[in-house]
PDB file of C-alpha atoms in Angstrom:
ATOM      1  CA  MET A   1     -90.693 -10.744 -45.020  1.00 44.00           C
ATOM      2  CA  ASN A   2     -91.761  -8.474 -42.200  1.00 38.00           C
ATOM      3  CA  THR A   3     -93.944  -5.475 -42.925  1.00 36.00           C
ATOM      4  CA  VAL A   4     -92.246  -2.209 -43.698  1.00 37.00           C
ATOM      5  CA  ALA A   5     -92.045   0.343 -40.919  1.00 41.00           C
ATOM      6  CA  PRO A   6     -94.052   3.589 -41.243  1.00 42.00           C
ATOM      7  CA  PRO A   7     -92.539   6.048 -43.720  1.00 42.00           C
ATOM      8  CA  SER A   8     -89.934   8.464 -42.489  1.00 45.00           C
ATOM      9  CA  THR A   9     -91.125  11.964 -41.654  1.00 49.00           C
ATOM     10  CA  GLY A  10     -87.703  13.558 -41.400  1.00 51.00           C
ATOM     11  CA  THR A  11     -88.859  15.567 -38.401  1.00 61.00           C
ATOM     12  CA  GLY A  12     -88.490  15.217 -34.667  1.00 85.00           C
ATOM     13  CA  GLU A  13     -85.735  15.302 -32.112  1.00 94.00           C
ATOM     14  CA  LEU A  14     -82.426  13.610 -32.689  1.00 97.00           C
ATOM     15  CA  TRP A  15     -82.401  10.095 -31.286  1.00 98.00           C
ATOM     16  CA  SER A  16     -79.739   9.383 -28.711  1.00 98.00           C
ATOM     17  CA  ALA A  17     -76.781   7.307 -29.863  1.00 97.00           C
ATOM     18  CA  GLU A  18     -78.177   4.363 -27.902  1.00 98.00           C
ATOM     19  CA  GLU A  19     -81.646   4.571 -29.426  1.00 98.00           C
ATOM     20  CA  PHE A  20     -80.311   5.159 -32.931  1.00 98.00           C
ATOM     21  CA  THR A  21     -77.988   2.168 -32.598  1.00 98.00           C
ATOM     22  CA  ALA A  22     -80.859   0.014 -31.383  1.00 98.00           C
ATOM     23  CA  ARG A  23     -83.024   1.107 -34.323  1.00 98.00           C
ATOM     24  CA  LEU A  24     -80.241   0.322 -36.769  1.00 98.00           C
ATOM     25  CA  ARG A  25     -79.648  -3.103 -35.255  1.00 97.00           C
ATOM     26  CA  ALA A  26     -83.375  -3.823 -35.358  1.00 97.00           C
ATOM     27  CA  VAL A  27     -83.429  -3.602 -39.153  1.00 97.00           C
ATOM     28  CA  PRO A  28     -81.297  -6.694 -39.917  1.00 95.00           C
ATOM     29  CA  ALA A  29     -82.735  -8.413 -36.846  1.00 94.00           C
ATOM     30  CA  GLU A  30     -86.167  -8.181 -38.490  1.00 95.00           C
ATOM     31  CA  ARG A  31     -85.402  -8.061 -42.217  1.00 94.00           C
ATOM     32  CA  TYR A  32     -82.082  -9.825 -42.874  1.00 96.00           C
ATOM     33  CA  HIS A  33     -82.141 -12.551 -45.482  1.00 96.00           C
ATOM     34  CA  ASP A  34     -81.380 -15.302 -42.977  1.00 95.00           C
ATOM     35  CA  ARG A  35     -85.174 -15.348 -42.593  1.00 94.00           C
ATOM     36  CA  HIS A  36     -85.784 -15.919 -46.298  1.00 97.00           C
ATOM     37  CA  PRO A  37     -87.348 -19.348 -47.005  1.00 97.00           C
ATOM     38  CA  PHE A  38     -84.463 -20.287 -49.304  1.00 98.00           C
ATOM     39  CA  ASN A  39     -81.866 -19.571 -46.619  1.00 97.00           C
ATOM     40  CA  VAL A  40     -83.983 -21.392 -44.051  1.00 97.00           C
ATOM     41  CA  ARG A  41     -84.070 -24.464 -46.278  1.00 98.00           C
ATOM     42  CA  MET A  42     -80.352 -24.168 -46.935  1.00 97.00           C
ATOM     43  CA  HIS A  43     -79.553 -24.141 -43.242  1.00 97.00           C
ATOM     44  CA  GLU A  44     -81.945 -27.014 -42.586  1.00 97.00           C
ATOM     45  CA  GLY A  45     -80.117 -29.115 -45.177  1.00 97.00           C
ATOM     46  CA  ALA A  46     -83.118 -29.255 -47.510  1.00 98.00           C
ATOM     47  CA  LEU A  47     -81.535 -27.951 -50.719  1.00 98.00           C
ATOM     48  CA  SER A  48     -80.736 -30.226 -53.614  1.00 97.00           C
ATOM     49  CA  ARG A  49     -77.320 -30.107 -55.220  1.00 97.00           C
ATOM     50  CA  ALA A  50     -78.795 -28.207 -58.172  1.00 97.00           C
ATOM     51  CA  GLU A  51     -80.381 -25.619 -55.883  1.00 97.00           C
ATOM     52  CA  LEU A  52     -77.200 -25.075 -53.918  1.00 97.00           C
ATOM     53  CA  ARG A  53     -75.154 -24.730 -57.082  1.00 98.00           C
ATOM     54  CA  ARG A  54     -77.681 -22.234 -58.463  1.00 98.00           C
ATOM     55  CA  TRP A  55     -77.314 -20.157 -55.291  1.00 98.00           C
ATOM     56  CA  ILE A  56     -73.495 -20.276 -55.407  1.00 98.00           C
ATOM     57  CA  THR A  57     -73.544 -19.217 -59.072  1.00 98.00           C
ATOM     58  CA  ASN A  58     -75.945 -16.318 -58.594  1.00 98.00           C
ATOM     59  CA  ARG A  59     -74.525 -15.155 -55.285  1.00 98.00           C
ATOM     60  CA  PHE A  60     -71.137 -14.897 -57.012  1.00 98.00           C
ATOM     61  CA  HIS A  61     -72.606 -12.136 -59.163  1.00 98.00           C
ATOM     62  CA  TYR A  62     -73.197 -10.206 -55.941  1.00 98.00           C
ATOM     63  CA  GLN A  63     -69.785 -11.105 -54.483  1.00 97.00           C
ATOM     64  CA  ARG A  64     -67.858  -9.858 -57.491  1.00 97.00           C
ATOM     65  CA  HIS A  65     -69.608  -6.482 -57.236  1.00 98.00           C
ATOM     66  CA  ILE A  66     -68.773  -5.896 -53.564  1.00 97.00           C
ATOM     67  CA  PRO A  67     -65.384  -4.277 -54.320  1.00 97.00           C
ATOM     68  CA  VAL A  68     -67.073  -2.243 -57.059  1.00 98.00           C
ATOM     69  CA  LYS A  69     -69.612  -0.728 -54.661  1.00 98.00           C
ATOM     70  CA  ASP A  70     -66.883  -0.182 -52.067  1.00 98.00           C
ATOM     71  CA  ALA A  71     -64.779   1.681 -54.622  1.00 98.00           C
ATOM     72  CA  LEU A  72     -67.771   3.911 -55.338  1.00 98.00           C
ATOM     73  CA  ILE A  73     -68.200   4.588 -51.621  1.00 98.00           C
ATOM     74  CA  LEU A  74     -64.476   5.242 -51.129  1.00 97.00           C
ATOM     75  CA  ALA A  75     -64.553   7.832 -53.916  1.00 97.00           C
ATOM     76  CA  LYS A  76     -67.015   9.897 -51.862  1.00 98.00           C
ATOM     77  CA  PHE A  77     -64.594  10.370 -48.958  1.00 97.00           C
ATOM     78  CA  ASP A  78     -62.527  13.541 -48.599  1.00 96.00           C
ATOM     79  CA  ASP A  79     -60.414  12.199 -45.732  1.00 96.00           C
ATOM     80  CA  PRO A  80     -57.314  10.241 -46.875  1.00 97.00           C
ATOM     81  CA  ALA A  81     -57.272   8.279 -43.606  1.00 96.00           C
ATOM     82  CA  LEU A  82     -60.850   7.178 -44.181  1.00 96.00           C
ATOM     83  CA  ARG A  83     -60.070   6.217 -47.773  1.00 97.00           C
ATOM     84  CA  ARG A  84     -57.140   4.108 -46.585  1.00 96.00           C
ATOM     85  CA  SER A  85     -59.349   2.406 -44.033  1.00 95.00           C
ATOM     86  CA  TRP A  86     -62.158   1.687 -46.500  1.00 97.00           C
ATOM     87  CA  LEU A  87     -59.650   0.443 -49.086  1.00 97.00           C
ATOM     88  CA  ARG A  88     -59.140  -2.596 -46.874  1.00 96.00           C
ATOM     89  CA  ARG A  89     -62.636  -3.780 -47.837  1.00 96.00           C
ATOM     90  CA  ILE A  90     -61.700  -3.817 -51.501  1.00 97.00           C
ATOM     91  CA  GLN A  91     -58.489  -5.652 -50.719  1.00 97.00           C
ATOM     92  CA  ASP A  92     -60.417  -8.197 -48.623  1.00 95.00           C
ATOM     93  CA  HIS A  93     -62.382  -9.195 -51.722  1.00 95.00           C
ATOM     94  CA  ASP A  94     -59.941  -8.574 -54.573  1.00 96.00           C
ATOM     95  CA  GLY A  95     -56.845  -9.657 -52.657  1.00 95.00           C
ATOM     96  CA  LEU A  96     -53.483  -7.940 -52.628  1.00 93.00           C
ATOM     97  CA  VAL A  97     -52.155 -10.336 -55.263  1.00 91.00           C
ATOM     98  CA  GLU A  98     -53.627 -12.772 -57.742  1.00 91.00           C
ATOM     99  CA  GLY A  99     -55.087 -15.872 -56.102  1.00 89.00           C
ATOM    100  CA  GLU A 100     -56.091 -14.172 -52.843  1.00 94.00           C
ATOM    101  CA  GLY A 101     -59.215 -12.480 -51.484  1.00 95.00           C
ATOM    102  CA  GLY A 102     -62.872 -13.174 -51.025  1.00 95.00           C
ATOM    103  CA  ILE A 103     -63.708 -13.458 -54.708  1.00 97.00           C
ATOM    104  CA  GLU A 104     -61.030 -16.109 -55.130  1.00 97.00           C
ATOM    105  CA  ARG A 105     -62.365 -17.936 -52.077  1.00 97.00           C
ATOM    106  CA  TRP A 106     -65.877 -17.896 -53.557  1.00 97.00           C
ATOM    107  CA  LEU A 107     -64.522 -19.366 -56.794  1.00 97.00           C
ATOM    108  CA  ARG A 108     -63.002 -22.145 -54.704  1.00 97.00           C
ATOM    109  CA  LEU A 109     -66.373 -22.694 -53.036  1.00 97.00           C
ATOM    110  CA  GLY A 110     -67.840 -23.109 -56.501  1.00 97.00           C
ATOM    111  CA  GLU A 111     -65.150 -25.605 -57.454  1.00 97.00           C
ATOM    112  CA  ALA A 112     -65.752 -27.536 -54.231  1.00 97.00           C
ATOM    113  CA  ALA A 113     -69.427 -27.746 -55.238  1.00 97.00           C
ATOM    114  CA  GLY A 114     -68.573 -28.951 -58.736  1.00 97.00           C
ATOM    115  CA  ILE A 115     -68.803 -25.618 -60.598  1.00 97.00           C
ATOM    116  CA  ASP A 116     -65.689 -24.686 -62.530  1.00 95.00           C
ATOM    117  CA  ARG A 117     -64.522 -21.095 -62.305  1.00 94.00           C
ATOM    118  CA  GLU A 118     -65.006 -20.386 -65.998  1.00 96.00           C
ATOM    119  CA  ARG A 119     -68.686 -21.207 -65.586  1.00 96.00           C
ATOM    120  CA  LEU A 120     -68.930 -18.871 -62.599  1.00 96.00           C
ATOM    121  CA  THR A 121     -67.016 -15.963 -64.096  1.00 96.00           C
ATOM    122  CA  SER A 122     -68.891 -16.113 -67.407  1.00 97.00           C
ATOM    123  CA  GLY A 123     -72.091 -14.898 -65.731  1.00 96.00           C
ATOM    124  CA  ALA A 124     -74.098 -16.866 -68.271  1.00 97.00           C
ATOM    125  CA  GLU A 125     -76.335 -18.429 -65.632  1.00 97.00           C
ATOM    126  CA  VAL A 126     -77.038 -15.299 -63.590  1.00 98.00           C
ATOM    127  CA  LEU A 127     -80.769 -14.761 -63.294  1.00 98.00           C
ATOM    128  CA  PRO A 128     -82.325 -11.461 -64.470  1.00 98.00           C
ATOM    129  CA  GLY A 129     -83.744 -10.789 -61.003  1.00 98.00           C
ATOM    130  CA  VAL A 130     -80.288 -11.162 -59.480  1.00 98.00           C
ATOM    131  CA  THR A 131     -78.799  -8.776 -62.028  1.00 98.00           C
ATOM    132  CA  LEU A 132     -81.474  -6.191 -61.239  1.00 98.00           C
ATOM    133  CA  ALA A 133     -80.945  -6.507 -57.492  1.00 98.00           C
ATOM    134  CA  VAL A 134     -77.161  -6.182 -57.733  1.00 98.00           C
ATOM    135  CA  ASP A 135     -77.328  -3.309 -60.217  1.00 98.00           C
ATOM    136  CA  GLY A 136     -79.759  -1.544 -57.911  1.00 98.00           C
ATOM    137  CA  TYR A 137     -77.356  -1.822 -54.985  1.00 98.00           C
ATOM    138  CA  VAL A 138     -74.310  -0.703 -56.972  1.00 98.00           C
ATOM    139  CA  ASN A 139     -76.209   2.299 -58.328  1.00 98.00           C
ATOM    140  CA  PHE A 140     -77.457   3.159 -54.846  1.00 98.00           C
ATOM    141  CA  CYS A 141     -73.846   3.337 -53.644  1.00 98.00           C
ATOM    142  CA  ARG A 142     -72.932   5.344 -56.736  1.00 98.00           C
ATOM    143  CA  LEU A 143     -75.697   7.937 -56.375  1.00 98.00           C
ATOM    144  CA  ARG A 144     -76.518   8.319 -52.703  1.00 98.00           C
ATOM    145  CA  PRO A 145     -74.545  10.466 -50.227  1.00 98.00           C
ATOM    146  CA  PRO A 146     -71.808   8.920 -48.067  1.00 98.00           C
ATOM    147  CA  LEU A 147     -74.044   8.501 -45.000  1.00 98.00           C
ATOM    148  CA  GLU A 148     -76.602   6.409 -46.853  1.00 98.00           C
ATOM    149  CA  ALA A 149     -74.032   4.448 -48.852  1.00 98.00           C
ATOM    150  CA  VAL A 150     -72.148   3.491 -45.686  1.00 98.00           C
ATOM    151  CA  ALA A 151     -75.357   2.775 -43.756  1.00 98.00           C
ATOM    152  CA  SER A 152     -76.451   0.329 -46.445  1.00 98.00           C
ATOM    153  CA  SER A 153     -73.414  -1.811 -45.589  1.00 97.00           C
ATOM    154  CA  LEU A 154     -74.656  -2.368 -42.030  1.00 97.00           C
ATOM    155  CA  THR A 155     -76.217  -5.683 -42.980  1.00 97.00           C
ATOM    156  CA  GLU A 156     -72.727  -6.768 -41.886  1.00 95.00           C
ATOM    157  CA  LEU A 157     -74.032  -6.478 -38.327  1.00 95.00           C
ATOM    158  CA  ALA A 158     -75.726  -9.833 -38.942  1.00 94.00           C
ATOM    159  CA  ALA A 159     -72.933 -11.377 -41.040  1.00 91.00           C
ATOM    160  CA  PRO A 160     -70.976 -13.199 -38.300  1.00 93.00           C
ATOM    161  CA  THR A 161     -74.078 -15.011 -37.072  1.00 94.00           C
ATOM    162  CA  ILE A 162     -75.242 -16.177 -40.487  1.00 95.00           C
ATOM    163  CA  MET A 163     -71.710 -17.291 -41.390  1.00 96.00           C
ATOM    164  CA  ARG A 164     -71.487 -19.461 -38.279  1.00 96.00           C
ATOM    165  CA  THR A 165     -74.900 -20.941 -39.049  1.00 96.00           C
ATOM    166  CA  ARG A 166     -73.910 -21.567 -42.655  1.00 96.00           C
ATOM    167  CA  ILE A 167     -70.651 -23.304 -41.762  1.00 97.00           C
ATOM    168  CA  ASP A 168     -72.480 -25.595 -39.377  1.00 97.00           C
ATOM    169  CA  ALA A 169     -75.157 -26.356 -41.983  1.00 97.00           C
ATOM    170  CA  PHE A 170     -72.642 -27.123 -44.741  1.00 97.00           C
ATOM    171  CA  GLU A 171     -70.545 -29.341 -42.492  1.00 97.00           C
ATOM    172  CA  ARG A 172     -73.596 -31.315 -41.327  1.00 97.00           C
ATOM    173  CA  HIS A 173     -75.791 -31.440 -44.428  1.00 97.00           C
ATOM    174  CA  TYR A 174     -73.637 -30.844 -47.499  1.00 98.00           C
ATOM    175  CA  ARG A 175     -70.612 -33.022 -46.896  1.00 96.00           C
ATOM    176  CA  TRP A 176     -70.242 -33.547 -50.638  1.00 97.00           C
ATOM    177  CA  ILE A 177     -68.720 -30.049 -50.668  1.00 96.00           C
ATOM    178  CA  ASP A 178     -65.056 -30.160 -49.689  1.00 92.00           C
ATOM    179  CA  ALA A 179     -64.419 -28.420 -46.359  1.00 92.00           C
ATOM    180  CA  ASP A 180     -61.719 -26.228 -47.920  1.00 92.00           C
ATOM    181  CA  GLY A 181     -64.488 -24.583 -49.931  1.00 95.00           C
ATOM    182  CA  LEU A 182     -65.918 -23.044 -46.768  1.00 96.00           C
ATOM    183  CA  THR A 183     -62.958 -20.715 -46.222  1.00 96.00           C
ATOM    184  CA  TYR A 184     -64.930 -17.721 -47.482  1.00 96.00           C
ATOM    185  CA  PHE A 185     -67.526 -18.152 -44.737  1.00 96.00           C
ATOM    186  CA  ARG A 186     -64.890 -18.620 -42.039  1.00 95.00           C
ATOM    187  CA  ASN A 187     -63.025 -15.469 -43.041  1.00 93.00           C
ATOM    188  CA  ARG A 188     -66.162 -13.343 -43.143  1.00 92.00           C
ATOM    189  CA  ILE A 189     -66.903 -13.964 -39.453  1.00 93.00           C
ATOM    190  CA  GLY A 190     -64.041 -11.728 -38.385  1.00 93.00           C
ATOM    191  CA  GLN A 191     -64.200  -9.368 -41.350  1.00 91.00           C
ATOM    192  CA  GLY A 192     -67.933  -8.759 -40.980  1.00 90.00           C
ATOM    193  CA  GLY A 193     -67.637  -8.007 -37.289  1.00 91.00           C
ATOM    194  CA  ARG A 194     -64.769  -5.567 -37.851  1.00 93.00           C
ATOM    195  CA  ASP A 195     -66.347  -3.841 -40.851  1.00 94.00           C
ATOM    196  CA  SER A 196     -69.758  -3.439 -39.241  1.00 95.00           C
ATOM    197  CA  GLN A 197     -68.279  -1.710 -36.203  1.00 95.00           C
ATOM    198  CA  GLU A 198     -66.296   0.659 -38.426  1.00 96.00           C
ATOM    199  CA  ALA A 199     -69.375   1.521 -40.509  1.00 97.00           C
ATOM    200  CA  LEU A 200     -71.579   1.877 -37.444  1.00 98.00           C
ATOM    201  CA  ALA A 201     -69.193   4.396 -35.916  1.00 97.00           C
ATOM    202  CA  LEU A 202     -69.271   6.481 -39.108  1.00 98.00           C
ATOM    203  CA  VAL A 203     -73.059   6.405 -39.320  1.00 98.00           C
ATOM    204  CA  LEU A 204     -73.413   7.438 -35.684  1.00 98.00           C
ATOM    205  CA  GLU A 205     -71.023  10.337 -36.274  1.00 98.00           C
ATOM    206  CA  TRP A 206     -72.457  11.550 -39.572  1.00 98.00           C
ATOM    207  CA  ALA A 207     -76.181  11.237 -38.847  1.00 98.00           C
ATOM    208  CA  ASP A 208     -76.395  14.428 -36.806  1.00 97.00           C
ATOM    209  CA  THR A 209     -80.020  15.235 -37.644  1.00 98.00           C
ATOM    210  CA  ARG A 210     -83.203  13.203 -37.276  1.00 98.00           C
ATOM    211  CA  ARG A 211     -83.606  13.293 -41.050  1.00 98.00           C
ATOM    212  CA  GLY A 212     -80.120  11.857 -41.458  1.00 98.00           C
ATOM    213  CA  GLN A 213     -80.809   9.139 -38.919  1.00 98.00           C
ATOM    214  CA  GLU A 214     -83.981   8.133 -40.714  1.00 98.00           C
ATOM    215  CA  ALA A 215     -82.215   8.183 -44.081  1.00 98.00           C
ATOM    216  CA  ALA A 216     -79.588   5.805 -42.685  1.00 98.00           C
ATOM    217  CA  ILE A 217     -82.265   3.409 -41.485  1.00 98.00           C
ATOM    218  CA  ALA A 218     -84.017   3.573 -44.864  1.00 98.00           C
ATOM    219  CA  ALA A 219     -80.715   2.792 -46.596  1.00 98.00           C
ATOM    220  CA  LEU A 220     -80.220  -0.257 -44.423  1.00 98.00           C
ATOM    221  CA  ARG A 221     -83.765  -1.420 -45.149  1.00 98.00           C
ATOM    222  CA  PHE A 222     -83.046  -1.013 -48.854  1.00 98.00           C
ATOM    223  CA  LYS A 223     -79.963  -3.214 -48.598  1.00 98.00           C
ATOM    224  CA  CYS A 224     -81.967  -5.885 -46.792  1.00 97.00           C
ATOM    225  CA  ASP A 225     -84.488  -5.715 -49.639  1.00 98.00           C
ATOM    226  CA  VAL A 226     -81.668  -6.188 -52.167  1.00 98.00           C
ATOM    227  CA  LEU A 227     -80.498  -9.379 -50.470  1.00 98.00           C
ATOM    228  CA  TRP A 228     -84.074 -10.616 -50.099  1.00 97.00           C
ATOM    229  CA  SER A 229     -84.846  -9.937 -53.769  1.00 98.00           C
ATOM    230  CA  LEU A 230     -81.726 -11.800 -54.828  1.00 98.00           C
ATOM    231  CA  LEU A 231     -82.918 -14.880 -52.962  1.00 98.00           C
ATOM    232  CA  ASP A 232     -86.443 -14.462 -54.340  1.00 98.00           C
ATOM    233  CA  ALA A 233     -84.998 -14.798 -57.850  1.00 98.00           C
ATOM    234  CA  VAL A 234     -82.901 -17.839 -56.945  1.00 98.00           C
ATOM    235  CA  ASP A 235     -85.780 -19.510 -55.118  1.00 97.00           C
ATOM    236  CA  ARG A 236     -88.373 -18.939 -57.839  1.00 95.00           C
ATOM    237  CA  ALA A 237     -86.061 -20.209 -60.558  1.00 94.00           C
ATOM    238  CA  GLY A 238     -86.481 -23.626 -58.998  1.00 75.00           C
ATOM    239  CA  GLU A 239     -90.188 -23.578 -59.729  1.00 63.00           C
ATOM    240  CA  SER A 240     -89.506 -23.776 -63.457  1.00 51.00           C
ATOM    241  CA  THR A 241     -86.791 -26.419 -63.361  1.00 47.00           C
TER     242      THR A 241
END
């Protein structure tokens, strides 16, 4: 993982919208988990079936907490229009009715990889490091102010690219997984692009001091660290199996 940038001072002139945007985009460009060795091996087709199933199982623990963290963020908003807009994120994952949404699509990915949904939803195979990473992110969204909570979601700036890469890798290297199981990745291309632009606009509006701008960047770095730590746990589990 790349070295951490110098600590924030909280002083100085406000960056222009262009410079602030560039600094925000630079964080996932340098620190997003597509660079993690486990993801690199996944996209190269080098994972065993057991490794891929372990990732699907542990990543589901993160997926099922996405609507939880979004509900915590939504609760911070005073504006009804903004709450209605952010509610869409929860609906994207939980669905409007039973059998829809991103969590359901991830369960179908698990089934396509030979993992039944009871095994996934039980959480029995979730690694301690994954639990710590996910709990840390949920609590960050619970405790930090709206600017930082929303800024932490800007890893979505890199989501469309990694989803396209992942679809290509699964179709070429992991043909034992039924193509219908990749629906989650396909849907997230459009959702991630839309959501990241919405969140970016809010961060640009709300970060009206240099300290706020730097806090937003730190929040985004933290989220990248969460995703990296999750993969560290999944990757290292393979060393003992």
